[in-house]
Amino acid sequence: MIVPIKRLITIYLATFMFFTAGISFIFYQLNREPTYSFSTATDVVLASYDETEDLTKVSGEHVIGLVNAALNGEYDLIIDGVPINAVTDIRDIDLRGVVGNTYNMTLLRQNGVIHTVSVTH
């Protein structure tokens, strides 16, 4: 008879401690202020821009930088007629000749959102 009573007391104490800790955790999470990361920079710094003044012209390196977003489905990228989008297998496309070229870029928008980026050289 003594063993079952000790077991019941132990189970009761463990349950009480579990619920007390759980309720404390939930109240802490509900009443906690969210933390946001803000930039501490307050000044705009002047820097020289050494690239072309025509913003429709981009380098091959910039075109390579557009590929990841196209593969993630943010827009369709067309490099010299070769489409790259979310369903493209990048292993099937040879991008070795892109770097070092200068491309003319055209953006197509739908409802203000960039839908297609087309680059040709």
Short mmCIF file of C-alpha atoms in Angstrom, two decimals:
data_model
loop_
_atom_site.label_atom_id
_atom_site.label_comp_id
_atom_site.label_asym_id
_atom_site.label_seq_id
_atom_site.Cartn_x
_atom_site.Cartn_y
_atom_site.Cartn_z
CA MET A 1 0.00 0.00 0.00
CA ILE A 2 2.88 2.40 0.73
CA VAL A 3 4.56 1.88 -2.66
CA PRO A 4 1.50 2.92 -4.73
CA ILE A 5 1.05 6.06 -2.59
CA LYS A 6 4.70 7.07 -3.13
CA ARG A 7 4.29 6.45 -6.84
CA LEU A 8 1.11 8.60 -6.95
CA ILE A 9 2.82 11.41 -5.04
CA THR A 10 5.80 11.27 -7.41
CA ILE A 11 3.53 11.34 -10.46
CA TYR A 12 1.54 14.23 -8.98
CA LEU A 13 4.69 16.28 -8.25
CA ALA A 14 6.15 15.58 -11.69
CA THR A 15 2.89 16.59 -13.37
CA PHE A 16 2.64 19.74 -11.22
CA MET A 17 6.23 20.75 -12.08
CA PHE A 18 5.68 20.05 -15.79
CA PHE A 19 2.54 22.20 -15.97
CA THR A 20 4.10 24.98 -13.88
CA ALA A 21 7.12 25.16 -16.19
CA GLY A 22 4.91 24.97 -19.30
CA ILE A 23 2.62 27.76 -18.14
CA SER A 24 5.60 29.93 -17.20
CA PHE A 25 7.14 29.37 -20.63
CA ILE A 26 3.90 30.21 -22.44
CA PHE A 27 3.39 33.43 -20.44
CA TYR A 28 6.98 34.44 -21.13
CA GLN A 29 6.57 33.85 -24.86
CA LEU A 30 3.26 35.72 -25.05
CA ASN A 31 4.45 38.77 -23.10
CA ARG A 32 7.89 39.06 -24.66
CA GLU A 33 8.59 42.02 -26.94
CA PRO A 34 9.62 40.95 -30.43
CA THR A 35 13.17 41.83 -31.37
CA TYR A 36 13.80 43.56 -34.66
CA SER A 37 17.15 44.19 -36.25
CA PHE A 38 17.64 47.75 -37.36
CA SER A 39 20.50 49.27 -39.25
CA THR A 40 22.65 51.55 -37.13
CA ALA A 41 23.91 53.52 -40.14
CA THR A 42 22.53 57.05 -40.14
CA ASP A 43 24.48 58.60 -43.01
CA VAL A 44 24.40 58.08 -46.73
CA VAL A 45 27.92 57.62 -48.01
CA LEU A 46 28.94 58.89 -51.42
CA ALA A 47 30.70 56.37 -53.62
CA SER A 48 31.85 56.49 -57.19
CA TYR A 49 30.02 54.42 -59.79
CA ASP A 50 32.45 53.11 -62.37
CA GLU A 51 29.99 51.17 -64.52
CA THR A 52 28.12 52.32 -67.60
CA GLU A 53 25.59 55.14 -67.39
CA ASP A 54 23.11 53.13 -69.46
CA LEU A 55 21.27 50.93 -66.95
CA THR A 56 19.94 48.66 -69.69
CA LYS A 57 23.49 47.40 -70.25
CA VAL A 58 24.75 44.81 -67.78
CA SER A 59 27.89 42.73 -67.59
CA GLY A 60 27.99 38.96 -67.90
CA GLU A 61 28.78 38.75 -64.20
CA HIS A 62 25.51 40.55 -63.41
CA VAL A 63 23.65 38.15 -65.69
CA ILE A 64 25.13 35.19 -63.80
CA GLY A 65 23.89 36.84 -60.59
CA LEU A 66 20.33 36.80 -61.97
CA VAL A 67 20.33 33.02 -62.49
CA ASN A 68 19.67 32.00 -58.84
CA ALA A 69 16.53 34.12 -58.54
CA ALA A 70 15.28 32.76 -61.87
CA LEU A 71 15.85 29.18 -60.69
CA ASN A 72 13.90 30.01 -57.51
CA GLY A 73 10.94 31.10 -59.63
CA GLU A 74 11.06 34.85 -58.95
CA TYR A 75 11.04 35.61 -62.67
CA ASP A 76 11.86 34.03 -66.03
CA LEU A 77 15.36 34.79 -67.30
CA ILE A 78 16.12 34.54 -71.00
CA ILE A 79 19.82 34.67 -71.92
CA ASP A 80 20.28 34.97 -75.70
CA GLY A 81 17.07 33.02 -76.29
CA VAL A 82 17.77 30.31 -73.67
CA PRO A 83 15.04 30.34 -70.98
CA ILE A 84 15.92 29.79 -67.33
CA ASN A 85 13.10 29.43 -64.80
CA ALA A 86 11.99 27.31 -61.84
CA VAL A 87 11.72 24.12 -63.91
CA THR A 88 15.05 24.48 -65.70
CA ASP A 89 17.76 21.92 -64.99
CA ILE A 90 20.80 24.19 -64.78
CA ARG A 91 23.10 21.28 -65.66
CA ASP A 92 21.71 21.40 -69.20
CA ILE A 93 22.82 25.00 -69.78
CA ASP A 94 26.38 26.09 -70.57
CA LEU A 95 27.00 29.51 -69.00
CA ARG A 96 30.76 29.60 -69.60
CA GLY A 97 30.50 32.16 -72.40
CA VAL A 98 28.42 34.63 -70.40
CA VAL A 99 31.19 36.14 -68.26
CA GLY A 100 33.09 38.89 -70.04
CA ASN A 101 30.26 39.93 -72.37
CA THR A 102 28.07 43.02 -72.16
CA TYR A 103 24.32 42.42 -72.42
CA ASN A 104 21.29 44.57 -73.20
CA MET A 105 18.62 43.94 -70.57
CA THR A 106 14.86 44.19 -71.03
CA LEU A 107 12.38 43.83 -68.17
CA LEU A 108 8.76 42.76 -68.68
CA ARG A 109 6.35 43.54 -65.85
CA GLN A 110 2.91 42.24 -64.95
CA ASN A 111 0.92 44.31 -62.45
CA GLY A 112 4.11 46.12 -61.43
CA VAL A 113 6.01 42.90 -60.70
CA ILE A 114 8.96 41.80 -62.82
CA HIS A 115 7.80 38.78 -64.81
CA THR A 116 10.58 38.26 -67.37
CA VAL A 117 14.18 39.45 -67.64
CA SER A 118 15.60 39.12 -71.13
CA VAL A 119 19.29 39.73 -71.89
CA THR A 120 20.98 39.64 -75.28
CA HIS A 121 24.48 40.53 -76.44
#
